[in-house]
mmCIF file with all atom_site columns, C-alpha atoms in Angstrom:
data_model
loop_
_atom_site.group_PDB
_atom_site.id
_atom_site.type_symbol
_atom_site.label_atom_id
_atom_site.label_alt_id
_atom_site.label_comp_id
_atom_site.label_asym_id
_atom_site.label_entity_id
_atom_site.label_seq_id
_atom_site.pdbx_PDB_ins_code
_atom_site.Cartn_x
_atom_site.Cartn_y
_atom_site.Cartn_z
_atom_site.occupancy
_atom_site.B_iso_or_equiv
_atom_site.pdbx_formal_charge
_atom_site.auth_seq_id
_atom_site.auth_comp_id
_atom_site.auth_asym_id
_atom_site.auth_atom_id
_atom_site.pdbx_PDB_model_num
ATOM 1   C CA . MET A 1 1   ? 72.028  44.426  106.872 1.00 68.00 ? 6   MET A CA 1
ATOM 2   C CA . PRO A 1 2   ? 74.233  47.117  108.491 1.00 72.00 ? 7   PRO A CA 1
ATOM 3   C CA . LYS A 1 3   ? 75.357  49.979  106.306 1.00 78.00 ? 8   LYS A CA 1
ATOM 4   C CA . ALA A 1 4   ? 79.059  50.358  105.671 1.00 75.00 ? 9   ALA A CA 1
ATOM 5   C CA . THR A 1 5   ? 80.540  53.576  106.951 1.00 75.00 ? 10  THR A CA 1
ATOM 6   C CA . PRO A 1 6   ? 83.492  54.878  104.997 1.00 75.00 ? 11  PRO A CA 1
ATOM 7   C CA . ILE A 1 7   ? 86.715  55.460  106.854 1.00 77.00 ? 12  ILE A CA 1
ATOM 8   C CA . LEU A 1 8   ? 87.989  58.865  105.853 1.00 78.00 ? 13  LEU A CA 1
ATOM 9   C CA . SER A 1 9   ? 91.598  59.636  106.521 1.00 75.00 ? 14  SER A CA 1
ATOM 10  C CA . PRO A 1 10  ? 92.931  63.138  106.119 1.00 77.00 ? 15  PRO A CA 1
ATOM 11  C CA . VAL A 1 11  ? 94.859  63.772  102.940 1.00 73.00 ? 16  VAL A CA 1
ATOM 12  C CA . PRO A 1 12  ? 98.214  65.301  103.769 1.00 75.00 ? 17  PRO A CA 1
ATOM 13  C CA . SER A 1 13  ? 98.700  68.768  102.368 1.00 83.00 ? 18  SER A CA 1
ATOM 14  C CA . VAL A 1 14  ? 101.777 69.196  100.217 1.00 86.00 ? 19  VAL A CA 1
ATOM 15  C CA . SER A 1 15  ? 103.222 72.669  99.859  1.00 90.00 ? 20  SER A CA 1
ATOM 16  C CA . PRO A 1 16  ? 103.757 73.796  96.282  1.00 90.00 ? 21  PRO A CA 1
ATOM 17  C CA . PHE A 1 17  ? 107.279 74.695  97.425  1.00 92.00 ? 22  PHE A CA 1
ATOM 18  C CA . HIS A 1 18  ? 108.159 71.349  99.005  1.00 90.00 ? 23  HIS A CA 1
ATOM 19  C CA . ASN A 1 19  ? 110.802 70.645  96.382  1.00 93.00 ? 24  ASN A CA 1
ATOM 20  C CA . LEU A 1 20  ? 112.605 73.989  96.837  1.00 94.00 ? 25  LEU A CA 1
ATOM 21  C CA . THR A 1 21  ? 115.502 74.560  99.178  1.00 95.00 ? 26  THR A CA 1
ATOM 22  C CA . THR A 1 22  ? 115.130 77.241  101.820 1.00 95.00 ? 27  THR A CA 1
ATOM 23  C CA . GLY A 1 23  ? 117.642 79.363  99.926  1.00 94.00 ? 28  GLY A CA 1
ATOM 24  C CA . ALA A 1 24  ? 115.613 79.030  96.723  1.00 95.00 ? 29  ALA A CA 1
ATOM 25  C CA . ILE A 1 25  ? 112.480 80.132  98.615  1.00 95.00 ? 30  ILE A CA 1
ATOM 26  C CA . VAL A 1 26  ? 114.338 83.184  99.956  1.00 95.00 ? 31  VAL A CA 1
ATOM 27  C CA . ASP A 1 27  ? 115.580 84.041  96.453  1.00 95.00 ? 32  ASP A CA 1
ATOM 28  C CA . ARG A 1 28  ? 112.091 83.694  94.951  1.00 95.00 ? 33  ARG A CA 1
ATOM 29  C CA . LEU A 1 29  ? 110.603 85.822  97.711  1.00 95.00 ? 34  LEU A CA 1
ATOM 30  C CA . GLY A 1 30  ? 113.247 88.496  97.197  1.00 95.00 ? 35  GLY A CA 1
ATOM 31  C CA . ALA A 1 31  ? 112.674 88.522  93.431  1.00 95.00 ? 36  ALA A CA 1
ATOM 32  C CA . LEU A 1 32  ? 108.897 88.815  93.911  1.00 96.00 ? 37  LEU A CA 1
ATOM 33  C CA . LYS A 1 33  ? 109.312 91.636  96.414  1.00 95.00 ? 38  LYS A CA 1
ATOM 34  C CA . ALA A 1 34  ? 111.546 93.484  93.915  1.00 95.00 ? 39  ALA A CA 1
ATOM 35  C CA . GLN A 1 35  ? 108.897 93.056  91.212  1.00 97.00 ? 40  GLN A CA 1
ATOM 36  C CA . LEU A 1 36  ? 106.222 94.274  93.624  1.00 97.00 ? 41  LEU A CA 1
ATOM 37  C CA . ALA A 1 37  ? 108.326 97.349  94.445  1.00 96.00 ? 42  ALA A CA 1
ATOM 38  C CA . ASP A 1 38  ? 108.604 98.134  90.725  1.00 97.00 ? 43  ASP A CA 1
ATOM 39  C CA . LEU A 1 39  ? 104.862 97.630  90.290  1.00 97.00 ? 44  LEU A CA 1
ATOM 40  C CA . LYS A 1 40  ? 104.140 99.830  93.319  1.00 96.00 ? 45  LYS A CA 1
ATOM 41  C CA . ALA A 1 41  ? 106.354 102.599 91.917  1.00 97.00 ? 46  ALA A CA 1
ATOM 42  C CA . GLY A 1 42  ? 104.484 102.373 88.610  1.00 97.00 ? 47  GLY A CA 1
ATOM 43  C CA . GLU A 1 43  ? 101.151 102.461 90.426  1.00 96.00 ? 48  GLU A CA 1
ATOM 44  C CA . GLU A 1 44  ? 102.174 105.541 92.415  1.00 95.00 ? 49  GLU A CA 1
ATOM 45  C CA . ALA A 1 45  ? 103.329 107.323 89.244  1.00 97.00 ? 50  ALA A CA 1
ATOM 46  C CA . LEU A 1 46  ? 100.027 106.608 87.466  1.00 96.00 ? 51  LEU A CA 1
ATOM 47  C CA . ARG A 1 47  ? 97.989  107.615 90.524  1.00 94.00 ? 52  ARG A CA 1
ATOM 48  C CA . GLY A 1 48  ? 99.995  110.826 90.739  1.00 95.00 ? 53  GLY A CA 1
ATOM 49  C CA . GLU A 1 49  ? 99.289  111.588 87.093  1.00 96.00 ? 54  GLU A CA 1
ATOM 50  C CA . LEU A 1 50  ? 95.531  111.160 87.580  1.00 95.00 ? 55  LEU A CA 1
ATOM 51  C CA . ILE A 1 51  ? 95.668  113.412 90.639  1.00 95.00 ? 56  ILE A CA 1
ATOM 52  C CA . SER A 1 52  ? 97.768  116.079 88.884  1.00 95.00 ? 57  SER A CA 1
ATOM 53  C CA . ARG A 1 53  ? 95.266  116.086 86.011  1.00 95.00 ? 58  ARG A CA 1
ATOM 54  C CA . LYS A 1 54  ? 92.510  116.682 88.586  1.00 95.00 ? 59  LYS A CA 1
ATOM 55  C CA . VAL A 1 55  ? 90.562  113.669 87.335  1.00 93.00 ? 60  VAL A CA 1
ATOM 56  C CA . ASP A 1 56  ? 87.376  112.874 89.268  1.00 92.00 ? 61  ASP A CA 1
ATOM 57  C CA . ALA A 1 57  ? 86.478  109.787 87.245  1.00 93.00 ? 62  ALA A CA 1
ATOM 58  C CA . ALA A 1 58  ? 87.791  108.227 84.064  1.00 93.00 ? 63  ALA A CA 1
ATOM 59  C CA . GLU A 1 59  ? 87.252  105.083 82.040  1.00 91.00 ? 64  GLU A CA 1
ATOM 60  C CA . GLY A 1 60  ? 89.632  103.039 79.977  1.00 91.00 ? 65  GLY A CA 1
ATOM 61  C CA . ASP A 1 61  ? 88.817  100.038 77.816  1.00 89.00 ? 66  ASP A CA 1
ATOM 62  C CA . LEU A 1 62  ? 89.138  97.661  80.760  1.00 88.00 ? 67  LEU A CA 1
ATOM 63  C CA . PHE A 1 63  ? 88.927  99.665  83.989  1.00 92.00 ? 68  PHE A CA 1
ATOM 64  C CA . ARG A 1 64  ? 87.269  102.674 85.583  1.00 93.00 ? 69  ARG A CA 1
ATOM 65  C CA . ALA A 1 65  ? 89.064  104.928 88.077  1.00 93.00 ? 70  ALA A CA 1
ATOM 66  C CA . THR A 1 66  ? 87.688  107.435 90.539  1.00 95.00 ? 71  THR A CA 1
ATOM 67  C CA . VAL A 1 67  ? 89.717  109.910 92.576  1.00 94.00 ? 72  VAL A CA 1
ATOM 68  C CA . THR A 1 68  ? 88.316  111.090 95.890  1.00 93.00 ? 73  THR A CA 1
ATOM 69  C CA . GLU A 1 69  ? 89.627  112.977 98.882  1.00 92.00 ? 74  GLU A CA 1
ATOM 70  C CA . ALA A 1 70  ? 88.690  112.105 102.429 1.00 92.00 ? 75  ALA A CA 1
ATOM 71  C CA . LEU A 1 71  ? 89.647  113.289 105.880 1.00 93.00 ? 76  LEU A CA 1
ATOM 72  C CA . ARG A 1 72  ? 91.483  110.841 108.069 1.00 92.00 ? 77  ARG A CA 1
ATOM 73  C CA . ASP A 1 73  ? 91.821  111.089 111.828 1.00 95.00 ? 78  ASP A CA 1
ATOM 74  C CA . THR A 1 74  ? 95.133  109.987 113.258 1.00 94.00 ? 79  THR A CA 1
ATOM 75  C CA . LEU A 1 75  ? 96.256  109.894 116.838 1.00 93.00 ? 80  LEU A CA 1
ATOM 76  C CA . ASP A 1 76  ? 99.432  111.652 117.901 1.00 95.00 ? 81  ASP A CA 1
ATOM 77  C CA . THR A 1 77  ? 100.617 108.903 120.246 1.00 94.00 ? 82  THR A CA 1
ATOM 78  C CA . GLU A 1 78  ? 103.633 110.860 121.482 1.00 95.00 ? 83  GLU A CA 1
ATOM 79  C CA . ARG A 1 79  ? 101.385 113.727 122.534 1.00 96.00 ? 84  ARG A CA 1
ATOM 80  C CA . VAL A 1 80  ? 98.926  111.354 124.237 1.00 95.00 ? 85  VAL A CA 1
ATOM 81  C CA . LYS A 1 81  ? 101.803 109.776 126.167 1.00 94.00 ? 86  LYS A CA 1
ATOM 82  C CA . LEU A 1 82  ? 103.060 113.225 127.147 1.00 96.00 ? 87  LEU A CA 1
ATOM 83  C CA . GLU A 1 83  ? 99.658  114.533 128.278 1.00 96.00 ? 88  GLU A CA 1
ATOM 84  C CA . MET A 1 84  ? 98.144  111.354 129.754 1.00 96.00 ? 89  MET A CA 1
ATOM 85  C CA . GLY A 1 85  ? 101.290 109.570 130.841 1.00 95.00 ? 90  GLY A CA 1
ATOM 86  C CA . GLU A 1 86  ? 102.990 106.431 129.610 1.00 94.00 ? 91  GLU A CA 1
ATOM 87  C CA . ARG A 1 87  ? 101.136 104.258 132.135 1.00 95.00 ? 92  ARG A CA 1
ATOM 88  C CA . TRP A 1 88  ? 97.699  105.495 131.002 1.00 95.00 ? 93  TRP A CA 1
ATOM 89  C CA . TYR A 1 89  ? 98.674  105.057 127.362 1.00 94.00 ? 94  TYR A CA 1
ATOM 90  C CA . SER A 1 90  ? 99.955  101.506 127.904 1.00 93.00 ? 95  SER A CA 1
ATOM 91  C CA . SER A 1 91  ? 96.850  100.502 129.837 1.00 94.00 ? 96  SER A CA 1
ATOM 92  C CA . HIS A 1 92  ? 94.644  101.607 126.909 1.00 94.00 ? 97  HIS A CA 1
ATOM 93  C CA . CYS A 1 93  ? 96.625  99.885  124.145 1.00 93.00 ? 98  CYS A CA 1
ATOM 94  C CA . LYS A 1 94  ? 95.799  96.543  122.581 1.00 92.00 ? 99  LYS A CA 1
ATOM 95  C CA . ILE A 1 95  ? 98.798  94.350  121.968 1.00 91.00 ? 100 ILE A CA 1
ATOM 96  C CA . GLY A 1 96  ? 98.878  91.745  119.210 1.00 94.00 ? 101 GLY A CA 1
ATOM 97  C CA . VAL A 1 97  ? 101.480 89.413  117.814 1.00 93.00 ? 102 VAL A CA 1
ATOM 98  C CA . THR A 1 98  ? 102.692 89.893  114.276 1.00 89.00 ? 103 THR A CA 1
ATOM 99  C CA . THR A 1 99  ? 105.170 87.906  112.221 1.00 87.00 ? 104 THR A CA 1
ATOM 100 C CA . THR A 1 100 ? 107.470 89.810  109.905 1.00 88.00 ? 105 THR A CA 1
ATOM 101 C CA . VAL A 1 101 ? 109.633 88.390  107.136 1.00 87.00 ? 106 VAL A CA 1
ATOM 102 C CA . ARG A 1 102 ? 112.252 90.830  105.909 1.00 87.00 ? 107 ARG A CA 1
ATOM 103 C CA . VAL A 1 103 ? 114.116 90.172  102.686 1.00 86.00 ? 108 VAL A CA 1
ATOM 104 C CA . SER A 1 104 ? 117.128 92.135  101.493 1.00 84.00 ? 109 SER A CA 1
ATOM 105 C CA . ALA A 1 105 ? 119.563 91.748  98.637  1.00 83.00 ? 110 ALA A CA 1
ATOM 106 C CA . ARG A 1 106 ? 122.793 90.017  99.627  1.00 83.00 ? 111 ARG A CA 1
ATOM 107 C CA . THR A 1 107 ? 125.994 91.950  99.357  1.00 81.00 ? 112 THR A CA 1
ATOM 108 C CA . GLY A 1 108 ? 129.394 90.357  99.662  1.00 71.00 ? 113 GLY A CA 1
ATOM 109 C CA . THR A 1 109 ? 129.994 86.639  100.053 1.00 58.00 ? 114 THR A CA 1
ATOM 110 C CA . ARG A 1 110 ? 128.740 85.972  103.575 1.00 59.00 ? 115 ARG A CA 1
ATOM 111 C CA . LYS A 1 111 ? 125.930 83.404  103.637 1.00 60.00 ? 116 LYS A CA 1
ATOM 112 C CA . ALA A 1 112 ? 123.421 82.735  106.402 1.00 58.00 ? 117 ALA A CA 1
ATOM 113 C CA . ALA A 1 113 ? 123.064 79.152  107.554 1.00 55.00 ? 118 ALA A CA 1
#
């Protein structure tokens, strides 16, 4: 008797945001980015405090923090272009595609379509 082989059809993926309008998505994204900015400012303030206290390592009830310094090499691209030439610089660069989503608070009454 031949064995039955199941027919598997792909299950369509439904976005968790499928029921939101595009405008609602933009508003949520903007609100999240504002919260992230506040969190980042708080993080920077706390990091700065640890650094100003010259802490090497510290422990709280839930987390441990270490503060280290390291050297970082950076390339002065303007100087390379000046010394090696724009053509040489361009021929030694890797180019990639990136997608950017910018969100800003609306001012006034003008709305984008």
